[in-house]
Tab-separated table of C-alpha atoms in Angstrom:
chain	number	residue	atom	x	y	z
N	1138	MET	CA	-6.843	-53.085	4.002
N	1139	ALA	CA	-8.548	-55.204	6.629
N	1140	LYS	CA	-10.743	-53.557	9.223
N	1141	SER	CA	-9.650	-53.556	12.825
N	1142	THR	CA	-11.768	-55.154	15.510
N	1143	ALA	CA	-12.662	-51.711	16.835
N	1144	GLN	CA	-13.851	-50.574	13.384
N	1145	ARG	CA	-15.984	-53.687	12.941
N	1146	GLN	CA	-17.465	-53.186	16.412
N	1147	ARG	CA	-18.277	-49.518	15.696
N	1148	GLU	CA	-19.991	-50.454	12.435
N	1149	TYR	CA	-21.933	-53.225	14.170
N	1150	ARG	CA	-23.126	-50.858	16.903
N	1151	GLU	CA	-24.162	-48.302	14.283
N	1152	ARG	CA	-26.158	-50.968	12.386
N	1153	VAL	CA	-27.885	-52.063	15.611
N	1154	LYS	CA	-28.652	-48.451	16.527
N	1155	LEU	CA	-30.176	-47.737	13.107
N	1156	ARG	CA	-32.182	-50.975	13.224
N	1157	ASP	CA	-33.553	-50.101	16.686
N	1158	GLU	CA	-34.431	-46.547	15.625
N	1159	LYS	CA	-36.272	-47.892	12.580
N	1160	ALA	CA	-38.142	-50.430	14.722
N	1161	ASN	CA	-39.132	-47.739	17.241
N	1162	LEU	CA	-40.389	-45.510	14.431
N	1163	GLU	CA	-42.459	-48.355	12.959
N	1164	VAL	CA	-43.919	-49.166	16.393
N	1165	SER	CA	-44.736	-45.494	16.940
N	1166	LYS	CA	-46.556	-45.312	13.603
N	1167	SER	CA	-48.577	-48.432	14.376
N	1168	VAL	CA	-49.497	-47.373	17.931
N	1169	PHE	CA	-49.939	-43.612	17.600
N	1170	ARG	CA	-52.275	-43.449	14.608
N	1171	ARG	CA	-54.226	-40.240	15.227
N	1172	PRO	CA	-52.055	-37.169	14.709
N	1173	PHE	CA	-51.107	-35.383	17.928
N	1174	PHE	CA	-52.350	-32.005	16.684
N	1175	GLU	CA	-55.886	-33.433	16.438
N	1176	PHE	CA	-55.719	-34.577	20.044
N	1177	MET	CA	-54.477	-31.142	21.149
N	1178	ALA	CA	-57.330	-29.435	19.306
N	1179	GLN	CA	-59.866	-31.579	21.174
N	1180	SER	CA	-58.289	-31.619	24.626
N	1181	GLY	CA	-57.201	-28.004	24.857
N	1182	SER	CA	-54.149	-26.790	26.719
N	1183	ALA	CA	-53.259	-24.163	29.307
N	1184	MET	CA	-49.843	-23.491	27.727
N	1185	ASP	CA	-50.886	-20.031	26.536
N	1186	GLU	CA	-51.952	-18.935	30.020
N	1187	LEU	CA	-48.930	-20.545	31.683
N	1188	LEU	CA	-46.324	-18.962	29.400
N	1189	ALA	CA	-47.968	-15.555	28.888
N	1190	PRO	CA	-46.754	-14.023	32.211
N	1191	ALA	CA	-43.177	-14.810	31.125
N	1192	GLY	CA	-43.751	-13.184	27.733
N	1193	ILE	CA	-43.317	-16.477	25.902
N	1194	GLU	CA	-45.627	-17.391	23.069
N	1195	ALA	CA	-46.804	-20.979	23.392
N	1196	PRO	CA	-46.212	-23.290	20.432
N	1197	SER	CA	-49.324	-24.083	18.452
N	1198	PHE	CA	-50.093	-27.487	17.031
N	1199	GLU	CA	-52.401	-26.769	14.099
N	1200	ASP	CA	-51.095	-29.373	11.664
N	1201	ASP	CA	-48.840	-32.421	11.592
N	1202	ARG	CA	-45.614	-30.699	10.549
N	1203	GLY	CA	-42.545	-31.902	12.423
N	1204	PRO	CA	-39.676	-30.019	14.074
N	1205	LYS	CA	-37.848	-29.188	10.838
N	1206	ALA	CA	-40.721	-27.031	9.613
N	1207	PHE	CA	-40.503	-24.802	12.698
N	1208	ALA	CA	-36.760	-24.556	13.379
N	1209	LEU	CA	-35.499	-20.988	13.465
N	1210	ASN	CA	-32.580	-19.718	11.389
N	1211	GLY	CA	-32.014	-23.057	9.654
N	1212	ILE	CA	-30.693	-24.603	12.870
N	1213	LEU	CA	-31.788	-28.076	11.759
N	1214	GLU	CA	-29.465	-28.834	8.874
N	1215	ASP	CA	-29.212	-32.072	6.917
N	1216	ASN	CA	-26.368	-33.259	9.138
N	1217	ASP	CA	-28.794	-33.267	12.097
N	1218	GLU	CA	-31.067	-35.772	10.357
N	1219	PRO	CA	-30.108	-38.850	12.452
N	1220	PHE	CA	-30.852	-36.970	15.678
N	1221	PHE	CA	-34.287	-35.877	14.478
N	1222	ALA	CA	-35.184	-39.041	12.587
N	1223	ASP	CA	-37.483	-40.272	15.368
N	1224	LEU	CA	-39.134	-36.858	15.823
N	1225	VAL	CA	-41.919	-37.177	13.292
N	1226	GLY	CA	-44.950	-34.966	12.893
N	1227	SER	CA	-46.639	-32.875	15.541
N	1228	LEU	CA	-45.941	-35.487	18.232
N	1229	GLY	CA	-42.209	-35.374	17.529
N	1230	ARG	CA	-42.313	-31.594	17.586
N	1231	ALA	CA	-44.154	-31.616	20.928
N	1232	GLU	CA	-41.532	-33.976	22.412
N	1233	LEU	CA	-38.768	-31.704	21.129
N	1234	VAL	CA	-40.500	-28.662	22.653
N	1235	VAL	CA	-40.539	-30.385	26.061
N	1236	ASP	CA	-36.841	-31.281	25.769
N	1237	CYS	CA	-35.886	-27.762	24.647
N	1238	LEU	CA	-37.930	-26.093	27.401
N	1239	LEU	CA	-36.295	-28.316	30.020
N	1240	ASP	CA	-32.804	-27.537	28.707
N	1241	ALA	CA	-33.544	-23.812	28.500
N	1242	THR	CA	-34.994	-23.831	32.016
N	1243	ALA	CA	-31.921	-25.581	33.418
N	1244	ASP	CA	-29.637	-23.080	31.671
N	1245	LEU	CA	-31.582	-20.056	32.903
N	1246	ALA	CA	-31.738	-21.479	36.448
N	1247	TRP	CA	-27.945	-21.901	36.442
N	1248	HIS	CA	-27.430	-18.277	35.361
N	1249	ILE	CA	-29.827	-17.005	38.037
N	1250	LYS	CA	-28.034	-19.097	40.665
N	1251	GLU	CA	-24.614	-17.795	39.633
N	1252	TYR	CA	-25.849	-14.196	39.648
N	1253	LYS	CA	-27.272	-14.599	43.144
N	1254	ARG	CA	-24.094	-16.295	44.400
N	1255	THR	CA	-21.983	-13.434	43.043
N	1256	GLU	CA	-24.190	-10.793	44.653
N	1257	ILE	CA	-24.363	-12.607	48.008
N	1258	LYS	CA	-20.587	-13.010	48.087
N	1259	ALA	CA	-20.213	-9.302	47.327
N	1260	ARG	CA	-22.459	-8.462	50.316
N	1261	LEU	CA	-20.403	-10.798	52.527
N	1262	ALA	CA	-17.223	-9.062	51.366
N	1263	GLU	CA	-18.771	-5.703	52.245
N	1264	ILE	CA	-19.571	-6.972	55.736
N	1265	GLU	CA	-16.008	-8.227	56.206
N	1266	ALA	CA	-14.588	-4.878	55.048
N	1267	SER	CA	-16.888	-2.799	57.274
N	1268	ASP	CA	-15.968	-1.353	60.652
N	1269	LEU	CA	-17.249	-3.758	63.317
N	1270	SER	CA	-15.882	-1.962	66.369
N	1271	ASP	CA	-19.347	-1.103	67.708
N	1272	PRO	CA	-20.942	-4.164	69.439
N	1273	ALA	CA	-24.427	-3.440	68.034
N	1274	THR	CA	-23.070	-3.068	64.502
N	1275	LYS	CA	-21.041	-6.245	64.905
N	1276	LYS	CA	-24.091	-8.182	66.128
N	1277	ALA	CA	-26.209	-6.973	63.189
N	1278	ALA	CA	-23.407	-7.757	60.719
N	1279	LEU	CA	-22.980	-11.295	62.085
N	1280	LYS	CA	-26.733	-11.864	61.870
N	1281	GLU	CA	-26.733	-10.644	58.254
N	1282	ALA	CA	-23.678	-12.781	57.412
N	1283	THR	CA	-25.425	-15.844	58.841
N	1284	ARG	CA	-28.514	-15.108	56.738
N	1285	LEU	CA	-26.413	-14.647	53.603
N	1286	ASN	CA	-24.479	-17.889	54.211
N	1287	LYS	CA	-27.776	-19.772	54.569
N	1288	MET	CA	-28.798	-18.340	51.215
N	1289	LEU	CA	-25.522	-19.607	49.700
N	1290	ASP	CA	-26.202	-23.045	51.172
N	1291	GLN	CA	-29.635	-23.057	49.550
N	1292	LEU	CA	-28.126	-22.211	46.180
N	1293	ASP	CA	-25.779	-25.203	46.449
N	1294	LYS	CA	-28.741	-27.597	46.499
N	1295	GLN	CA	-30.527	-29.183	43.552
N	1296	VAL	CA	-34.289	-29.125	43.186
N	1297	ARG	CA	-36.429	-31.854	41.730
N	1298	TRP	CA	-39.597	-31.392	39.754
N	1299	THR	CA	-41.708	-34.336	38.698
N	1300	PHE	CA	-43.230	-34.600	35.234
N	1301	PRO	CA	-45.457	-37.149	33.596
N	1302	GLN	CA	-43.473	-39.574	31.421
N	1303	TRP	CA	-43.699	-38.436	27.803
N	1304	LYS	CA	-41.167	-40.653	26.027
N	1305	VAL	CA	-41.783	-44.300	25.316
N	1306	THR	CA	-39.815	-46.965	23.499
N	1307	GLY	CA	-41.173	-49.965	21.666
């Protein structure tokens, strides 16, 4: 049976993608010759001190093993190979650590935001349900409601952190 135009296009895009990934890997090997773990051993890092207050053990880069050697609970199966093909050695593992920390941070920040929104809305509901017949009580409640609404407005905003660029393409 003849292939449809869409099938041929999908196969072509897949071939181009694989060719580009292979070229990027070859460029990386020719440019980044010294293993990343050797650089880390010489330059030192403050990761231990920065993560210790949060109770997080910093990753160590003592050899050139890649991400697959460190994945917990067999999370990196053979079917994940194309995704991790360009993550080679200690440098690939370090890049994956940055990506995972960013994703985990964004997830935790979202949960904190939602918790705070829920609690603030509960306090606003308490204010609305309270007896505001006394003028002094009403004034204090309105002041508190204004403060709580400002907090909700803050939680609706996005924050931006700047990082050095760590990914390059050939």
